[in-house]
GROMACS .gro file of C-alpha atoms in nm:
model
  285
    1UNK     CA    1   9.318  11.172  14.085
    2UNK     CA    2   9.082  10.893  13.946
    3UNK     CA    3   9.152  10.985  13.582
    4UNK     CA    4   9.520  10.985  13.665
    5UNK     CA    5   9.529  10.646  13.829
    6UNK     CA    6   9.289  10.515  13.551
    7UNK     CA    7   9.550  10.647  13.289
    8UNK     CA    8   9.848  10.495  13.510
    9UNK     CA    9   9.661  10.167  13.492
   10UNK     CA   10   9.605  10.174  13.140
   11UNK     CA   11   9.972  10.254  13.064
   12UNK     CA   12  10.087   9.967  13.300
   13UNK     CA   13   9.850   9.706  13.131
   14UNK     CA   14   9.979   9.819  12.767
   15UNK     CA   15  10.331   9.785  12.890
   16UNK     CA   16  10.257   9.417  13.055
   17UNK     CA   17  10.083   9.328  12.736
   18UNK     CA   18  10.369   9.440  12.498
   19UNK     CA   19  10.619   9.260  12.700
   20UNK     CA   20  10.411   8.965  12.704
   21UNK     CA   21  10.372   8.963  12.330
   22UNK     CA   22  10.746   9.025  12.276
   23UNK     CA   23  10.827   8.733  12.503
   24UNK     CA   24  10.599   8.490  12.306
   25UNK     CA   25  10.708   8.614  11.979
   26UNK     CA   26  11.086   8.574  12.117
   27UNK     CA   27  11.020   8.221  12.226
   28UNK     CA   28  10.875   8.138  11.900
   29UNK     CA   29  11.182   8.254  11.695
   30UNK     CA   30  11.400   8.072  11.928
   31UNK     CA   31  11.208   7.740  11.902
   32UNK     CA   32  11.166   7.761  11.520
   33UNK     CA   33  11.535   7.839  11.470
   34UNK     CA   34  11.710   7.633  11.756
   35UNK     CA   35  11.481   7.315  11.819
   36UNK     CA   36  11.526   7.162  11.444
   37UNK     CA   37  11.924   7.159  11.439
   38UNK     CA   38  11.943   7.091  11.811
   39UNK     CA   39  11.684   6.792  11.831
   40UNK     CA   40  11.844   6.517  11.650
   41UNK     CA   41  11.476   6.354  11.587
   42UNK     CA   42  11.292   6.300  11.265
   43UNK     CA   43  10.954   6.461  11.289
   44UNK     CA   44  10.837   6.228  11.021
   45UNK     CA   45  10.911   5.886  11.197
   46UNK     CA   46  10.647   5.666  11.246
   47UNK     CA   47  10.584   5.446  11.542
   48UNK     CA   48  10.262   5.260  11.542
   49UNK     CA   49  10.317   5.121  11.866
   50UNK     CA   50  10.309   5.465  12.029
   51UNK     CA   51  10.027   5.613  11.840
   52UNK     CA   52   9.766   5.851  11.990
   53UNK     CA   53   9.962   5.850  12.340
   54UNK     CA   54   9.816   6.144  12.560
   55UNK     CA   55  10.059   6.425  12.676
   56UNK     CA   56  10.340   6.258  12.925
   57UNK     CA   57  10.706   6.328  13.021
   58UNK     CA   58  10.834   6.153  12.699
   59UNK     CA   59  10.598   6.327  12.472
   60UNK     CA   60  10.503   6.672  12.636
   61UNK     CA   61  10.212   6.726  12.363
   62UNK     CA   62  10.124   6.355  12.301
   63UNK     CA   63  10.159   6.184  11.990
   64UNK     CA   64   9.930   6.179  11.670
   65UNK     CA   65   9.757   5.879  11.488
   66UNK     CA   66  10.081   5.739  11.375
   67UNK     CA   67  10.294   5.771  11.664
   68UNK     CA   68  10.489   6.095  11.573
   69UNK     CA   69  10.578   6.349  11.852
   70UNK     CA   70  10.333   6.638  11.842
   71UNK     CA   71  10.565   6.880  12.003
   72UNK     CA   72  10.826   6.854  11.729
   73UNK     CA   73  10.538   6.842  11.456
   74UNK     CA   74  10.397   7.168  11.619
   75UNK     CA   75  10.741   7.341  11.587
   76UNK     CA   76  10.816   7.221  11.231
   77UNK     CA   77  10.470   7.335  11.138
   78UNK     CA   78  10.493   7.660  11.311
   79UNK     CA   79  10.827   7.709  11.126
   80UNK     CA   80  10.655   7.649  10.792
   81UNK     CA   81  10.363   7.879  10.855
   82UNK     CA   82  10.576   8.146  10.975
   83UNK     CA   83  10.796   8.136  10.652
   84UNK     CA   84  10.472   8.132  10.453
   85UNK     CA   85  10.347   8.448  10.678
   86UNK     CA   86  10.659   8.651  10.655
   87UNK     CA   87  10.772   8.620  10.304
   88UNK     CA   88  10.389   8.662  10.185
   89UNK     CA   89  10.352   8.948  10.392
   90UNK     CA   90  10.635   9.140  10.285
   91UNK     CA   91  10.539   9.062   9.931
   92UNK     CA   92  10.197   9.176   9.970
   93UNK     CA   93  10.329   9.482  10.140
   94UNK     CA   94  10.567   9.551   9.877
   95UNK     CA   95  10.311   9.535   9.597
   96UNK     CA   96  10.063   9.719   9.797
   97UNK     CA   97  10.290  10.005   9.884
   98UNK     CA   98  10.397  10.018   9.518
   99UNK     CA   99  10.038  10.032   9.366
  100UNK     CA  100   9.900  10.281   9.626
  101UNK     CA  101  10.202  10.537   9.594
  102UNK     CA  102  10.174  10.517   9.199
  103UNK     CA  103   9.793  10.550   9.204
  104UNK     CA  104   9.837  10.872   9.459
  105UNK     CA  105  10.133  11.027   9.300
  106UNK     CA  106   9.984  11.013   8.946
  107UNK     CA  107   9.644  11.092   9.017
  108UNK     CA  108   9.410  11.199   8.747
  109UNK     CA  109   9.295  10.890   8.535
  110UNK     CA  110   9.573  10.657   8.658
  111UNK     CA  111   9.437  10.694   9.011
  112UNK     CA  112   9.072  10.609   8.922
  113UNK     CA  113   9.155  10.313   8.715
  114UNK     CA  114   9.415  10.181   8.979
  115UNK     CA  115   9.136  10.218   9.256
  116UNK     CA  116   8.869  10.065   9.045
  117UNK     CA  117   9.072   9.749   9.003
  118UNK     CA  118   9.166   9.745   9.355
  119UNK     CA  119   8.781   9.772   9.440
  120UNK     CA  120   8.710   9.492   9.209
  121UNK     CA  121   8.960   9.252   9.330
  122UNK     CA  122   8.836   9.326   9.695
  123UNK     CA  123   8.468   9.240   9.588
  124UNK     CA  124   8.595   8.869   9.554
  125UNK     CA  125   8.657   8.693   9.899
  126UNK     CA  126   9.028   8.650   9.967
  127UNK     CA  127   8.978   8.282  10.049
  128UNK     CA  128   8.771   8.193   9.730
  129UNK     CA  129   9.031   8.390   9.527
  130UNK     CA  130   9.333   8.216   9.707
  131UNK     CA  131   9.143   7.877   9.633
  132UNK     CA  132   9.143   7.966   9.262
  133UNK     CA  133   9.504   8.057   9.242
  134UNK     CA  134   9.646   7.739   9.435
  135UNK     CA  135   9.424   7.506   9.231
  136UNK     CA  136   9.650   7.614   8.904
  137UNK     CA  137   9.992   7.453   9.091
  138UNK     CA  138  10.077   7.161   9.266
  139UNK     CA  139  10.063   7.192   9.631
  140UNK     CA  140  10.383   7.353   9.799
  141UNK     CA  141  10.497   7.665   9.978
  142UNK     CA  142  10.563   7.825   9.667
  143UNK     CA  143  10.192   7.841   9.543
  144UNK     CA  144  10.061   7.932   9.888
  145UNK     CA  145  10.299   8.225   9.917
  146UNK     CA  146  10.161   8.350   9.556
  147UNK     CA  147   9.821   8.293   9.668
  148UNK     CA  148   9.840   8.474   9.979
  149UNK     CA  149  10.069   8.779   9.831
  150UNK     CA  150   9.816   8.829   9.544
  151UNK     CA  151   9.508   8.833   9.754
  152UNK     CA  152   9.656   9.057  10.040
  153UNK     CA  153   9.787   9.369   9.911
  154UNK     CA  154   9.457   9.561   9.819
  155UNK     CA  155   9.422   9.708  10.201
  156UNK     CA  156   9.794   9.817  10.197
  157UNK     CA  157   9.743  10.003   9.885
  158UNK     CA  158   9.432  10.184  10.007
  159UNK     CA  159   9.652  10.291  10.311
  160UNK     CA  160   9.958  10.406  10.146
  161UNK     CA  161   9.727  10.584   9.880
  162UNK     CA  162   9.535  10.768  10.162
  163UNK     CA  163   9.871  10.866  10.338
  164UNK     CA  164  10.035  10.982  10.001
  165UNK     CA  165   9.730  11.195   9.917
  166UNK     CA  166   9.761  11.354  10.244
  167UNK     CA  167  10.137  11.434  10.220
  168UNK     CA  168  10.094  11.576   9.874
  169UNK     CA  169   9.918  11.876  10.031
  170UNK     CA  170  10.208  11.939  10.274
  171UNK     CA  171  10.442  12.251  10.249
  172UNK     CA  172  10.760  12.055  10.210
  173UNK     CA  173  10.617  11.860   9.889
  174UNK     CA  174  10.522  12.201   9.754
  175UNK     CA  175  10.881  12.321   9.839
  176UNK     CA  176  11.024  12.003   9.648
  177UNK     CA  177  10.831  12.073   9.338
  178UNK     CA  178  10.906  12.437   9.321
  179UNK     CA  179  11.260  12.354   9.340
  180UNK     CA  180  11.251  12.158   9.031
  181UNK     CA  181  11.212  11.797   9.152
  182UNK     CA  182  11.076  11.574   8.916
  183UNK     CA  183  10.775  11.356   9.026
  184UNK     CA  184  10.974  11.059   9.030
  185UNK     CA  185  11.231  11.210   9.274
  186UNK     CA  186  10.945  11.347   9.484
  187UNK     CA  187  10.798  11.001   9.523
  188UNK     CA  188  11.131  10.826   9.613
  189UNK     CA  189  11.292  11.094   9.824
  190UNK     CA  190  10.981  11.244  10.005
  191UNK     CA  191  10.659  11.055   9.989
  192UNK     CA  192  10.779  10.673  10.016
  193UNK     CA  193  11.001  10.727  10.331
  194UNK     CA  194  10.702  10.890  10.476
  195UNK     CA  195  10.492  10.634  10.442
  196UNK     CA  196  10.731  10.338  10.555
  197UNK     CA  197  10.599  10.332  10.906
  198UNK     CA  198  10.232  10.271  10.774
  199UNK     CA  199  10.389  10.001  10.515
  200UNK     CA  200  10.587   9.845  10.805
  201UNK     CA  201  10.284   9.818  11.039
  202UNK     CA  202  10.071   9.677  10.743
  203UNK     CA  203  10.352   9.426  10.689
  204UNK     CA  204  10.347   9.309  11.058
  205UNK     CA  205   9.965   9.290  11.063
  206UNK     CA  206   9.990   9.083  10.741
  207UNK     CA  207  10.202   8.812  10.893
  208UNK     CA  208   9.938   8.666  11.136
  209UNK     CA  209   9.672   8.712  10.877
  210UNK     CA  210   9.888   8.510  10.611
  211UNK     CA  211   9.938   8.235  10.868
  212UNK     CA  212   9.579   8.195  10.907
  213UNK     CA  213   9.515   8.202  10.530
  214UNK     CA  214   9.784   7.922  10.479
  215UNK     CA  215   9.644   7.701  10.784
  216UNK     CA  216   9.284   7.754  10.600
  217UNK     CA  217   9.420   7.648  10.258
  218UNK     CA  218   9.599   7.339  10.401
  219UNK     CA  219   9.298   7.242  10.624
  220UNK     CA  220   9.096   7.225  10.285
  221UNK     CA  221   9.377   7.015  10.128
  222UNK     CA  222   9.476   7.287   9.883
  223UNK     CA  223   9.793   7.431  10.051
  224UNK     CA  224  10.077   7.242  10.150
  225UNK     CA  225  10.143   6.867  10.075
  226UNK     CA  226   9.963   6.642  10.345
  227UNK     CA  227  10.300   6.488  10.427
  228UNK     CA  228  10.467   6.836  10.530
  229UNK     CA  229  10.409   6.968  10.867
  230UNK     CA  230  10.224   7.284  10.880
  231UNK     CA  231   9.956   7.400  11.145
  232UNK     CA  232   9.665   7.364  10.907
  233UNK     CA  233   9.790   7.029  10.803
  234UNK     CA  234   9.812   6.914  11.155
  235UNK     CA  235   9.478   7.041  11.258
  236UNK     CA  236   9.321   6.867  10.937
  237UNK     CA  237   9.460   6.543  11.022
  238UNK     CA  238   9.348   6.533  11.373
  239UNK     CA  239   8.975   6.574  11.289
  240UNK     CA  240   8.940   6.192  11.319
  241UNK     CA  241   9.110   6.196  11.649
  242UNK     CA  242   8.906   6.463  11.775
  243UNK     CA  243   8.575   6.270  11.691
  244UNK     CA  244   8.716   5.971  11.877
  245UNK     CA  245   8.779   6.180  12.197
  246UNK     CA  246   9.150   6.267  12.146
  247UNK     CA  247   9.170   6.601  12.197
  248UNK     CA  248   9.542   6.673  12.203
  249UNK     CA  249   9.628   6.642  11.854
  250UNK     CA  250   9.396   6.940  11.766
  251UNK     CA  251   9.456   7.126  12.076
  252UNK     CA  252   9.813   7.197  12.042
  253UNK     CA  253   9.842   7.287  11.683
  254UNK     CA  254   9.568   7.514  11.752
  255UNK     CA  255   9.736   7.690  12.008
  256UNK     CA  256  10.063   7.718  11.812
  257UNK     CA  257   9.877   7.901  11.552
  258UNK     CA  258   9.638   8.126  11.791
  259UNK     CA  259   9.909   8.257  12.065
  260UNK     CA  260  10.191   8.358  11.828
  261UNK     CA  261   9.940   8.528  11.586
  262UNK     CA  262   9.787   8.705  11.895
  263UNK     CA  263  10.116   8.814  12.020
  264UNK     CA  264  10.205   8.955  11.670
  265UNK     CA  265   9.895   9.147  11.668
  266UNK     CA  266   9.967   9.283  12.031
  267UNK     CA  267  10.297   9.405  11.917
  268UNK     CA  268  10.134   9.573  11.591
  269UNK     CA  269   9.888   9.733  11.823
  270UNK     CA  270  10.149   9.879  12.014
  271UNK     CA  271  10.348  10.009  11.696
  272UNK     CA  272  10.009  10.157  11.592
  273UNK     CA  273   9.987  10.375  11.871
  274UNK     CA  274  10.348  10.465  11.878
  275UNK     CA  275  10.322  10.605  11.504
  276UNK     CA  276   9.982  10.766  11.549
  277UNK     CA  277   9.972  10.956  11.882
  278UNK     CA  278   9.648  11.105  11.831
  279UNK     CA  279   9.476  10.742  11.818
  280UNK     CA  280   9.703  10.691  12.162
  281UNK     CA  281   9.553  10.983  12.331
  282UNK     CA  282   9.207  10.893  12.223
  283UNK     CA  283   9.254  10.552  12.358
  284UNK     CA  284   9.360  10.700  12.701
  285UNK     CA  285   9.079  10.921  12.762
   0.00000   0.00000   0.00000
């Protein structure tokens, strides 16, 4: 009875966690889609007379060092960070899926060469390689997306390769090959559809990781232009205010980065348990 009660409590906790994560993600999407067109305010408008005002009814998140409303700036910053995270995550997933499927389906020396290249790129820290890539371009959204996408496809390639290698030994693959299906047809019709759930999970997990990567690059001054609102830029520009004792210009952009990424990670964890029943049963023991 105690085990049944504990299992029921875990399931209830998991449902609450998933519901809370979905609610946060839904609220974030509504905010970034509806606030900019509905709120007729310029998030770049400077009002030096209202600089560094603490949170109030007029400015719920306070104002920054040049009098701009922090709530509006955080929403615009989250909008940019989400754009970078989603586009870079999807691009990295497509690249990783293609490379992993190609390596596993080809086998032999092609597989060995491709995976040695993956190991070589993996030996370089992501942030260092990302800095090298963005340094070759002018600051902007495009270079940051390219940087994140080109440094984050490696784990997806390994996951897809392992999944394809496992599927190659299944009876339905042997039946397709025995029926005269070409290697390309087997990959497109049988292997890729089978790995799509794993690739989709990798894409969801990649979004928060890409958002953090963009914020790190912007915080270092190598990502987006300093005048453009992004969560990394907001935290970077608030360093001086924090040292002076003004906490709100740092706290709220940080929360806008941490809370949505944790919510996305929570949804990804629920997805992982759903597509991997064995892992779910192990977690319930």
